[in-house]
mmCIF file of C-alpha atoms in Angstrom:
data_model
loop_
_atom_site.group_PDB
_atom_site.id
_atom_site.type_symbol
_atom_site.label_atom_id
_atom_site.label_comp_id
_atom_site.label_asym_id
_atom_site.label_seq_id
_atom_site.Cartn_x
_atom_site.Cartn_y
_atom_site.Cartn_z
ATOM 1 C CA UNK A 892 103.566 128.548 117.452
ATOM 2 C CA UNK A 893 100.121 128.532 117.312
ATOM 3 C CA UNK A 894 99.267 125.334 115.056
ATOM 4 C CA UNK A 895 95.529 125.505 113.835
ATOM 5 C CA UNK A 896 93.750 122.235 112.224
ATOM 6 C CA UNK A 897 90.510 123.186 110.762
ATOM 7 C CA UNK A 898 87.792 120.445 109.600
ATOM 8 C CA UNK A 899 88.145 119.541 106.255
ATOM 9 C CA UNK A 900 84.982 120.830 104.014
ATOM 10 C CA UNK A 901 85.622 119.172 100.448
ATOM 11 C CA UNK A 902 83.058 117.032 99.686
ATOM 12 C CA UNK A 903 82.986 113.499 101.492
ATOM 13 C CA UNK A 904 86.331 114.382 102.935
ATOM 14 C CA UNK A 905 86.439 112.638 106.348
ATOM 15 C CA UNK A 906 90.386 112.973 106.945
ATOM 16 C CA UNK A 907 92.126 115.374 109.498
ATOM 17 C CA UNK A 908 95.617 116.684 109.364
ATOM 18 C CA UNK A 909 96.628 115.481 112.541
ATOM 19 C CA UNK A 910 96.263 112.633 115.011
ATOM 20 C CA UNK A 911 96.348 112.832 118.974
ATOM 21 C CA UNK A 912 100.035 111.460 118.697
ATOM 22 C CA UNK A 913 100.534 114.797 116.372
ATOM 23 C CA UNK A 914 99.218 116.996 118.837
ATOM 24 C CA UNK A 915 101.092 115.354 121.746
ATOM 25 C CA UNK A 916 104.345 115.650 120.002
ATOM 26 C CA UNK A 917 103.687 119.351 118.851
ATOM 27 C CA UNK A 918 102.889 120.334 122.557
ATOM 28 C CA UNK A 919 105.992 118.430 123.891
ATOM 29 C CA UNK A 920 107.875 121.007 121.688
ATOM 30 C CA UNK A 921 105.998 123.776 123.431
ATOM 31 C CA UNK A 922 103.698 124.763 120.697
ATOM 32 C CA UNK A 923 99.859 125.441 121.031
ATOM 33 C CA UNK A 924 97.459 123.151 118.838
ATOM 34 C CA UNK A 925 94.017 124.371 117.962
ATOM 35 C CA UNK A 926 91.620 122.027 116.508
ATOM 36 C CA UNK A 927 88.152 122.794 115.137
ATOM 37 C CA UNK A 928 85.060 120.917 116.937
ATOM 38 C CA UNK A 929 84.671 117.447 115.606
ATOM 39 C CA UNK A 930 87.216 117.766 112.870
ATOM 40 C CA UNK A 931 88.473 114.319 113.609
ATOM 41 C CA UNK A 932 84.735 112.462 114.002
ATOM 42 C CA UNK A 933 85.086 111.328 110.162
ATOM 43 C CA UNK A 934 88.557 109.573 111.049
ATOM 44 C CA UNK A 935 86.908 108.037 114.536
ATOM 45 C CA UNK A 936 89.034 110.738 116.386
ATOM 46 C CA UNK A 937 86.794 112.303 119.171
ATOM 47 C CA UNK A 938 87.489 115.858 120.530
ATOM 48 C CA UNK A 939 88.249 114.607 123.728
ATOM 49 C CA UNK A 940 91.312 112.436 122.437
ATOM 50 C CA UNK A 941 92.703 115.835 120.937
ATOM 51 C CA UNK A 942 92.025 117.696 124.487
ATOM 52 C CA UNK A 943 93.811 114.595 126.345
ATOM 53 C CA UNK A 944 96.875 115.129 123.787
ATOM 54 C CA UNK A 945 96.967 118.733 124.652
ATOM 55 C CA UNK A 946 95.034 120.468 121.993
ATOM 56 C CA UNK A 947 92.403 123.323 122.507
ATOM 57 C CA UNK A 948 89.286 122.820 120.531
ATOM 58 C CA UNK A 949 87.720 125.960 118.819
ATOM 59 C CA UNK A 950 84.151 126.293 117.724
ATOM 60 C CA UNK A 951 84.582 127.365 114.296
ATOM 61 C CA UNK A 952 86.896 127.532 111.076
ATOM 62 C CA UNK A 953 87.022 131.370 111.643
ATOM 63 C CA UNK A 954 88.699 130.733 115.038
ATOM 64 C CA UNK A 955 91.088 128.174 113.848
ATOM 65 C CA UNK A 956 92.521 130.215 110.889
ATOM 66 C CA UNK A 957 92.358 133.103 112.670
ATOM 67 C CA UNK A 958 93.997 132.124 115.585
ATOM 68 C CA UNK A 959 96.757 130.103 113.907
ATOM 69 C CA UNK A 960 100.466 130.969 112.594
ATOM 70 C CA UNK A 961 100.749 127.719 110.865
ATOM 71 C CA UNK A 962 97.255 125.832 109.430
ATOM 72 C CA UNK A 963 97.663 121.918 108.877
ATOM 73 C CA UNK A 964 95.297 120.526 106.563
ATOM 74 C CA UNK A 965 94.616 117.472 104.320
ATOM 75 C CA UNK A 966 93.138 118.952 101.056
ATOM 76 C CA UNK A 967 93.700 121.997 99.248
ATOM 77 C CA UNK A 968 91.702 125.110 100.383
ATOM 78 C CA UNK A 969 88.238 125.447 98.365
ATOM 79 C CA UNK A 970 86.521 128.883 97.415
ATOM 80 C CA UNK A 971 84.502 129.028 100.520
ATOM 81 C CA UNK A 972 87.595 129.007 102.588
ATOM 82 C CA UNK A 973 89.454 131.722 100.687
ATOM 83 C CA UNK A 974 88.668 134.366 102.799
ATOM 84 C CA UNK A 975 90.372 132.982 105.807
ATOM 85 C CA UNK A 976 93.841 133.030 103.862
ATOM 86 C CA UNK A 977 95.950 135.899 105.060
ATOM 87 C CA UNK A 978 99.151 137.470 104.776
ATOM 88 C CA UNK A 979 101.948 136.105 106.961
ATOM 89 C CA UNK A 980 100.123 132.683 107.358
ATOM 90 C CA UNK A 981 101.935 129.339 106.789
ATOM 91 C CA UNK A 982 99.870 126.619 105.120
ATOM 92 C CA UNK A 983 101.224 123.124 105.233
ATOM 93 C CA UNK A 984 98.873 120.658 103.047
ATOM 94 C CA UNK A 985 98.301 119.012 99.628
ATOM 95 C CA UNK A 986 98.001 122.226 97.060
ATOM 96 C CA UNK A 987 97.939 120.546 93.813
ATOM 97 C CA UNK A 988 98.499 124.138 91.894
ATOM 98 C CA UNK A 989 99.245 122.792 88.789
ATOM 99 C CA UNK A 990 95.785 121.969 88.066
ATOM 100 C CA UNK A 991 94.287 124.865 90.025
ATOM 101 C CA UNK A 992 95.231 128.239 88.643
ATOM 102 C CA UNK A 993 92.446 130.048 90.707
ATOM 103 C CA UNK A 994 93.995 128.705 94.152
ATOM 104 C CA UNK A 995 97.342 129.515 92.787
ATOM 105 C CA UNK A 996 96.419 133.242 92.269
ATOM 106 C CA UNK A 997 94.715 133.649 95.662
ATOM 107 C CA UNK A 998 97.585 132.005 97.542
ATOM 108 C CA UNK A 999 99.696 134.760 95.660
ATOM 109 C CA UNK A 1000 97.315 137.582 96.409
ATOM 110 C CA UNK A 1001 96.773 136.925 99.782
ATOM 111 C CA UNK A 1002 100.790 136.363 100.434
ATOM 112 C CA UNK A 1003 100.113 133.212 101.933
ATOM 113 C CA UNK A 1004 102.986 130.911 102.387
ATOM 114 C CA UNK A 1005 101.894 127.686 100.881
ATOM 115 C CA UNK A 1006 103.982 124.726 101.550
ATOM 116 C CA UNK A 1007 102.655 121.641 99.528
ATOM 117 C CA UNK A 1008 102.934 118.073 100.605
ATOM 118 C CA UNK A 1009 103.230 116.711 97.133
ATOM 119 C CA UNK A 1010 106.262 118.529 96.066
ATOM 120 C CA UNK A 1011 108.461 117.796 99.071
ATOM 121 C CA UNK A 1012 110.996 115.564 97.432
ATOM 122 C CA UNK A 1013 113.980 113.464 98.750
ATOM 123 C CA UNK A 1014 117.366 113.656 97.049
ATOM 124 C CA UNK A 1015 116.443 110.298 95.722
ATOM 125 C CA UNK A 1016 113.568 111.728 93.656
ATOM 126 C CA UNK A 1017 110.850 110.233 96.539
ATOM 127 C CA UNK A 1018 107.866 112.188 97.490
ATOM 128 C CA UNK A 1019 107.486 111.206 101.050
ATOM 129 C CA UNK A 1020 104.373 113.155 101.838
ATOM 130 C CA UNK A 1021 102.751 112.138 98.582
ATOM 131 C CA UNK A 1022 103.680 108.286 99.010
ATOM 132 C CA UNK A 1023 101.161 107.169 101.698
ATOM 133 C CA UNK A 1024 98.200 108.888 100.197
ATOM 134 C CA UNK A 1025 99.574 107.280 96.776
ATOM 135 C CA UNK A 1026 99.597 103.938 98.653
ATOM 136 C CA UNK A 1027 95.770 104.426 99.706
ATOM 137 C CA UNK A 1028 94.653 105.600 96.327
ATOM 138 C CA UNK A 1029 96.608 102.903 94.335
ATOM 139 C CA UNK A 1030 94.774 100.269 96.823
ATOM 140 C CA UNK A 1031 91.587 101.710 96.415
ATOM 141 C CA UNK A 1032 91.626 102.124 92.526
ATOM 142 C CA UNK A 1033 90.830 98.190 91.647
ATOM 143 C CA UNK A 1034 88.153 98.267 94.441
ATOM 144 C CA UNK A 1035 86.444 101.202 93.146
ATOM 145 C CA UNK A 1036 86.897 100.011 89.645
ATOM 146 C CA UNK A 1037 85.575 96.585 90.177
ATOM 147 C CA UNK A 1038 82.464 98.206 91.937
ATOM 148 C CA UNK A 1039 81.986 100.340 88.993
ATOM 149 C CA UNK A 1040 82.486 97.392 86.474
ATOM 150 C CA UNK A 1041 79.103 95.805 87.955
ATOM 151 C CA UNK A 1042 76.361 95.832 85.413
ATOM 152 C CA UNK A 1043 74.150 97.962 87.911
ATOM 153 C CA UNK A 1044 76.792 100.609 88.188
ATOM 154 C CA UNK A 1045 76.774 100.574 84.197
ATOM 155 C CA UNK A 1046 79.921 98.640 83.889
ATOM 156 C CA UNK A 1047 80.474 95.502 81.584
ATOM 157 C CA UNK A 1048 79.234 93.198 84.379
ATOM 158 C CA UNK A 1049 82.694 91.366 84.598
ATOM 159 C CA UNK A 1050 84.232 89.959 87.773
ATOM 160 C CA UNK A 1051 87.587 90.530 88.441
ATOM 161 C CA UNK A 1052 88.716 87.036 89.117
ATOM 162 C CA UNK A 1053 86.605 85.232 86.695
ATOM 163 C CA UNK A 1054 85.426 81.738 87.688
ATOM 164 C CA UNK A 1055 86.360 78.470 86.343
ATOM 165 C CA UNK A 1056 86.627 78.488 82.534
ATOM 166 C CA UNK A 1057 85.817 82.020 82.186
ATOM 167 C CA UNK A 1058 88.559 84.787 81.536
ATOM 168 C CA UNK A 1059 89.433 87.253 84.396
ATOM 169 C CA UNK A 1060 89.130 90.937 84.155
ATOM 170 C CA UNK A 1061 91.937 92.414 81.977
ATOM 171 C CA UNK A 1062 93.198 95.372 84.346
ATOM 172 C CA UNK A 1063 95.925 97.887 82.697
ATOM 173 C CA UNK A 1064 97.854 100.411 84.815
ATOM 174 C CA UNK A 1065 99.657 103.143 83.405
ATOM 175 C CA UNK A 1066 102.271 104.071 85.675
ATOM 176 C CA UNK A 1067 104.558 101.921 88.021
ATOM 177 C CA UNK A 1068 105.284 104.221 90.530
ATOM 178 C CA UNK A 1069 103.910 103.756 94.265
ATOM 179 C CA UNK A 1070 100.147 103.964 93.182
ATOM 180 C CA UNK A 1071 100.585 102.181 90.429
ATOM 181 C CA UNK A 1072 102.621 99.154 92.196
ATOM 182 C CA UNK A 1073 99.845 99.176 94.870
ATOM 183 C CA UNK A 1074 97.093 99.069 92.327
ATOM 184 C CA UNK A 1075 98.848 96.085 90.762
ATOM 185 C CA UNK A 1076 99.072 94.296 94.155
ATOM 186 C CA UNK A 1077 95.218 94.806 94.989
ATOM 187 C CA UNK A 1078 94.102 93.892 91.376
ATOM 188 C CA UNK A 1079 96.430 90.704 91.153
ATOM 189 C CA UNK A 1080 94.971 89.721 94.643
ATOM 190 C CA UNK A 1081 91.517 90.174 93.416
ATOM 191 C CA UNK A 1082 92.542 87.713 90.732
ATOM 192 C CA UNK A 1083 92.630 89.930 87.644
ATOM 193 C CA UNK A 1084 94.976 89.706 84.443
ATOM 194 C CA UNK A 1085 97.256 92.643 85.400
ATOM 195 C CA UNK A 1086 99.458 94.839 82.802
ATOM 196 C CA UNK A 1087 101.647 97.449 84.106
ATOM 197 C CA UNK A 1088 103.059 100.136 81.661
ATOM 198 C CA UNK A 1089 105.827 102.646 82.460
ATOM 199 C CA UNK A 1090 108.678 104.059 80.818
ATOM 200 C CA UNK A 1091 110.967 103.354 83.333
ATOM 201 C CA UNK A 1092 112.521 99.869 82.801
ATOM 202 C CA UNK A 1093 113.780 99.787 86.431
ATOM 203 C CA UNK A 1094 110.140 99.861 87.795
ATOM 204 C CA UNK A 1095 109.385 97.266 85.658
ATOM 205 C CA UNK A 1096 112.097 95.028 86.776
ATOM 206 C CA UNK A 1097 111.271 95.462 90.158
ATOM 207 C CA UNK A 1098 107.697 94.496 89.504
ATOM 208 C CA UNK A 1099 109.150 91.422 87.642
ATOM 209 C CA UNK A 1100 110.539 90.013 90.816
ATOM 210 C CA UNK A 1101 108.236 91.439 93.193
ATOM 211 C CA UNK A 1102 105.318 89.647 91.433
ATOM 212 C CA UNK A 1103 106.935 86.937 90.430
ATOM 213 C CA UNK A 1104 106.325 87.740 87.002
ATOM 214 C CA UNK A 1105 102.660 87.285 87.382
ATOM 215 C CA UNK A 1106 101.968 90.860 86.488
ATOM 216 C CA UNK A 1107 102.704 91.840 82.864
ATOM 217 C CA UNK A 1108 105.034 94.538 82.678
ATOM 218 C CA UNK A 1109 105.302 96.599 79.240
ATOM 219 C CA UNK A 1110 107.576 99.441 78.318
ATOM 220 C CA UNK A 1111 105.206 102.418 77.917
ATOM 221 C CA UNK A 1112 104.880 103.961 74.398
ATOM 222 C CA UNK A 1113 101.821 105.693 72.474
ATOM 223 C CA UNK A 1114 101.320 102.169 70.462
ATOM 224 C CA UNK A 1115 101.834 100.181 73.527
ATOM 225 C CA UNK A 1116 99.222 102.128 75.444
ATOM 226 C CA UNK A 1117 96.596 101.878 72.482
ATOM 227 C CA UNK A 1118 96.960 98.292 72.153
ATOM 228 C CA UNK A 1119 96.429 97.420 76.025
ATOM 229 C CA UNK A 1120 93.600 99.844 76.450
ATOM 230 C CA UNK A 1121 91.580 98.555 73.714
ATOM 231 C CA UNK A 1122 91.582 95.259 75.017
ATOM 232 C CA UNK A 1123 91.230 96.458 79.143
ATOM 233 C CA UNK A 1124 88.001 95.656 81.305
ATOM 234 C CA UNK A 1125 89.606 98.348 83.521
ATOM 235 C CA UNK A 1126 92.292 100.894 83.040
ATOM 236 C CA UNK A 1127 94.036 102.729 86.062
ATOM 237 C CA UNK A 1128 95.706 106.066 85.325
ATOM 238 C CA UNK A 1129 98.765 106.243 87.836
ATOM 239 C CA UNK A 1130 101.273 108.608 86.233
ATOM 240 C CA UNK A 1131 102.769 111.283 88.181
ATOM 241 C CA UNK A 1132 105.395 114.138 87.124
ATOM 242 C CA UNK A 1133 106.157 115.881 90.506
ATOM 243 C CA UNK A 1134 104.468 119.293 90.789
ATOM 244 C CA UNK A 1135 103.597 119.442 87.035
ATOM 245 C CA UNK A 1136 100.079 118.416 85.122
ATOM 246 C CA UNK A 1137 99.890 114.713 84.440
ATOM 247 C CA UNK A 1138 100.304 114.013 80.665
ATOM 248 C CA UNK A 1139 97.282 112.747 78.754
ATOM 249 C CA UNK A 1140 97.891 109.424 77.589
ATOM 250 C CA UNK A 1141 94.414 108.231 77.059
ATOM 251 C CA UNK A 1142 92.295 110.114 74.362
ATOM 252 C CA UNK A 1143 89.023 110.368 73.880
ATOM 253 C CA UNK A 1144 89.108 108.626 70.426
ATOM 254 C CA UNK A 1145 91.071 105.841 72.073
ATOM 255 C CA UNK A 1146 88.034 105.511 74.794
ATOM 256 C CA UNK A 1147 86.033 105.322 71.694
ATOM 257 C CA UNK A 1148 87.464 102.389 70.796
ATOM 258 C CA UNK A 1149 87.209 100.545 74.099
ATOM 259 C CA UNK A 1150 84.891 97.790 75.236
ATOM 260 C CA UNK A 1151 81.331 99.097 76.049
ATOM 261 C CA UNK A 1152 81.146 99.349 79.971
ATOM 262 C CA UNK A 1153 84.937 99.335 80.428
ATOM 263 C CA UNK A 1154 85.985 101.573 83.398
ATOM 264 C CA UNK A 1155 88.909 103.795 83.556
ATOM 265 C CA UNK A 1156 89.960 105.273 87.232
ATOM 266 C CA UNK A 1157 92.192 108.170 87.120
ATOM 267 C CA UNK A 1158 94.556 108.600 90.252
ATOM 268 C CA UNK A 1159 96.144 111.446 88.608
ATOM 269 C CA UNK A 1160 93.153 113.736 88.926
ATOM 270 C CA UNK A 1161 94.800 115.869 91.392
ATOM 271 C CA UNK A 1162 97.324 117.124 88.939
ATOM 272 C CA UNK A 1163 94.662 117.297 85.968
ATOM 273 C CA UNK A 1164 94.552 113.761 85.257
ATOM 274 C CA UNK A 1165 96.228 111.288 82.400
ATOM 275 C CA UNK A 1166 92.971 110.690 80.132
ATOM 276 C CA UNK A 1167 91.714 113.214 77.935
ATOM 277 C CA UNK A 1168 88.214 113.303 79.341
ATOM 278 C CA UNK A 1169 89.023 113.432 82.894
ATOM 279 C CA UNK A 1170 87.377 116.094 85.201
ATOM 280 C CA UNK A 1171 87.249 115.982 89.145
ATOM 281 C CA UNK A 1172 84.358 114.025 90.370
ATOM 282 C CA UNK A 1173 82.980 113.523 94.124
ATOM 283 C CA UNK A 1174 82.314 110.774 96.320
ATOM 284 C CA UNK A 1175 78.675 111.709 96.166
ATOM 285 C CA UNK A 1176 78.694 111.656 92.443
ATOM 286 C CA UNK A 1177 82.011 109.802 91.434
ATOM 287 C CA UNK A 1178 81.552 108.438 87.820
ATOM 288 C CA UNK A 1179 80.443 109.939 84.579
ATOM 289 C CA UNK A 1180 80.277 108.228 80.980
ATOM 290 C CA UNK A 1181 82.230 108.880 77.894
ATOM 291 C CA UNK A 1182 81.524 106.700 74.708
ATOM 292 C CA UNK A 1183 79.899 104.008 76.951
ATOM 293 C CA UNK A 1184 82.977 103.745 79.058
ATOM 294 C CA UNK A 1185 82.668 104.622 83.146
ATOM 295 C CA UNK A 1186 85.242 106.837 84.398
ATOM 296 C CA UNK A 1187 85.871 107.152 87.892
ATOM 297 C CA UNK A 1188 87.799 110.414 88.947
ATOM 298 C CA UNK A 1189 87.533 111.322 92.651
ATOM 299 C CA UNK A 1190 89.855 113.733 93.685
ATOM 300 C CA UNK A 1191 90.212 112.828 97.124
ATOM 301 C CA UNK A 1192 90.297 109.083 96.832
ATOM 302 C CA UNK A 1193 91.767 108.498 100.153
ATOM 303 C CA UNK A 1194 89.130 110.299 101.838
ATOM 304 C CA UNK A 1195 86.708 106.898 101.555
ATOM 305 C CA UNK A 1196 89.143 105.412 104.268
ATOM 306 C CA UNK A 1197 89.746 108.368 106.286
ATOM 307 C CA UNK A 1198 90.828 106.202 109.283
ATOM 308 C CA UNK A 1199 93.625 104.417 107.567
ATOM 309 C CA UNK A 1200 94.360 107.847 105.480
ATOM 310 C CA UNK A 1201 94.770 110.004 108.422
ATOM 311 C CA UNK A 1202 97.188 108.028 110.450
ATOM 312 C CA UNK A 1203 99.305 107.296 107.610
ATOM 313 C CA UNK A 1204 99.453 110.802 106.731
ATOM 314 C CA UNK A 1205 100.545 112.234 110.183
ATOM 315 C CA UNK A 1206 103.101 109.457 110.102
ATOM 316 C CA UNK A 1207 104.574 111.240 107.277
ATOM 317 C CA UNK A 1208 103.905 114.735 107.838
ATOM 318 C CA UNK A 1209 104.573 115.252 111.569
ATOM 319 C CA UNK A 1210 108.421 115.206 111.491
ATOM 320 C CA UNK A 1211 108.198 118.399 108.860
ATOM 321 C CA UNK A 1212 105.411 119.869 110.732
ATOM 322 C CA UNK A 1213 107.572 119.940 114.149
ATOM 323 C CA UNK A 1214 110.527 121.252 112.037
ATOM 324 C CA UNK A 1215 108.263 124.035 110.906
ATOM 325 C CA UNK A 1216 107.025 124.889 114.046
ATOM 326 C CA UNK A 1217 110.410 124.634 115.879
ATOM 327 C CA UNK A 1218 111.913 126.744 113.500
ATOM 328 C CA UNK A 1219 109.970 128.862 111.327
ATOM 329 C CA UNK A 1220 109.162 127.937 107.821
ATOM 330 C CA UNK A 1221 112.223 129.812 106.428
ATOM 331 C CA UNK A 1222 114.951 128.209 108.711
ATOM 332 C CA UNK A 1223 113.187 124.730 108.239
ATOM 333 C CA UNK A 1224 113.466 125.161 104.435
ATOM 334 C CA UNK A 1225 117.018 126.299 104.715
ATOM 335 C CA UNK A 1226 117.943 123.416 106.679
ATOM 336 C CA UNK A 1227 116.559 120.924 104.732
ATOM 337 C CA UNK A 1228 116.384 121.163 101.073
ATOM 338 C CA UNK A 1229 113.787 118.488 100.658
ATOM 339 C CA UNK A 1230 111.169 120.621 102.635
ATOM 340 C CA UNK A 1231 112.521 123.780 100.695
ATOM 341 C CA UNK A 1232 110.907 121.737 97.593
ATOM 342 C CA UNK A 1233 107.633 121.953 98.907
ATOM 343 C CA UNK A 1234 107.395 125.776 99.117
ATOM 344 C CA UNK A 1235 105.304 126.665 96.217
ATOM 345 C CA UNK A 1236 104.382 130.330 97.116
ATOM 346 C CA UNK A 1237 105.469 133.247 99.590
ATOM 347 C CA UNK A 1238 104.777 136.722 100.085
ATOM 348 C CA UNK A 1239 102.955 137.221 96.642
ATOM 349 C CA UNK A 1240 105.475 135.030 94.615
ATOM 350 C CA UNK A 1241 105.264 131.647 93.005
ATOM 351 C CA UNK A 1242 108.200 129.538 93.922
ATOM 352 C CA UNK A 1243 108.050 126.137 91.945
ATOM 353 C CA UNK A 1244 108.787 126.144 88.476
ATOM 354 C CA UNK A 1245 106.704 123.170 87.414
ATOM 355 C CA UNK A 1246 103.816 124.658 88.907
ATOM 356 C CA UNK A 1247 104.711 128.113 87.185
ATOM 357 C CA UNK A 1248 104.987 126.357 83.722
ATOM 358 C CA UNK A 1249 101.502 124.798 84.229
ATOM 359 C CA UNK A 1250 99.520 127.713 85.312
ATOM 360 C CA UNK A 1251 101.447 130.479 83.359
ATOM 361 C CA UNK A 1252 102.815 132.335 85.856
ATOM 362 C CA UNK A 1253 106.541 133.163 86.368
ATOM 363 C CA UNK A 1254 107.978 131.574 89.421
ATOM 364 C CA UNK A 1255 110.647 133.294 91.627
ATOM 365 C CA UNK A 1256 114.253 131.304 92.114
ATOM 366 C CA UNK A 1257 113.673 129.353 94.955
ATOM 367 C CA UNK A 1258 117.481 129.625 96.533
ATOM 368 C CA UNK A 1259 117.394 133.063 95.949
ATOM 369 C CA UNK A 1260 114.222 133.969 97.899
ATOM 370 C CA UNK A 1261 115.162 131.764 100.742
ATOM 371 C CA UNK A 1262 118.486 133.590 101.063
ATOM 372 C CA UNK A 1263 116.765 136.615 101.198
ATOM 373 C CA UNK A 1264 114.073 135.906 103.845
ATOM 374 C CA UNK A 1265 115.181 137.308 107.393
#
């Protein structure tokens, strides 16, 4: 199979979808890998490293997309890339279609086989291809939040760890999944007073032992969220419903009651965000103000640390990419139901029910579709 890896074009997106190790593995399986010139530079990977591992470097994105049977990416295609998508192409990347009806419609109209990293799901419920980037985004959230808390950035001017005789910053994290737990770990390390809310009591019990009861774990409810958010210096939204839009848990009215200069970081922005006022921002212009509070809603947070993110992502995606290349997408999905759940579009049809509910498009039955593909 011909595997294409274009350079990412989203604002300040420096990750790349494969490492030289990944290129070597695909090449060892007899596949050809085509990488766009300078695609890895932002992650400190030179073209010569890809070539040494067996890749062929192409000068343009049009060449890479046009040559490939399967395109590996990091972020979802944006409008300037739509014209490169074509019938019969397999696209393996983050798609986040629940929050992006225009892209959903483009994938359907262009009859692309779209397999989304974020909806590949293990029998345990784990999301193996979202996990590493959730780790990164969770670790980053307190860092970017702490920076936004600085008075020069419009924040309250509060130090996360405080000093002797002065209260630490109060950080409230909504969602105790992978990103929430990592956010709690970093915020705790920065000396903050950390509260973690979730509806899953098992996750809260796990955090109790993990953090030796130094993180306050609270059962999440509308009232609990309201009480905690009003007192917070920083709120981190880390709620995820696989494939579906994130629930809006912090309202505009509640933000109006927060401390002036408080900061809200929405890790769930890719799935529509869990704050009512959330809208996607970029690394170039990351924040906006609502009721004297600062919102940080960058839709590709892990792109800020591309060296770490690229290697962590390839570690997770490579076995699936090799399977797709070796067997073709249909047989690979039939052999691995977890991978099959990643299938979002094929041959002009939507194949993911939660996405269908979010965007108002009827989804085909996944098992029937796989059974009917030759």
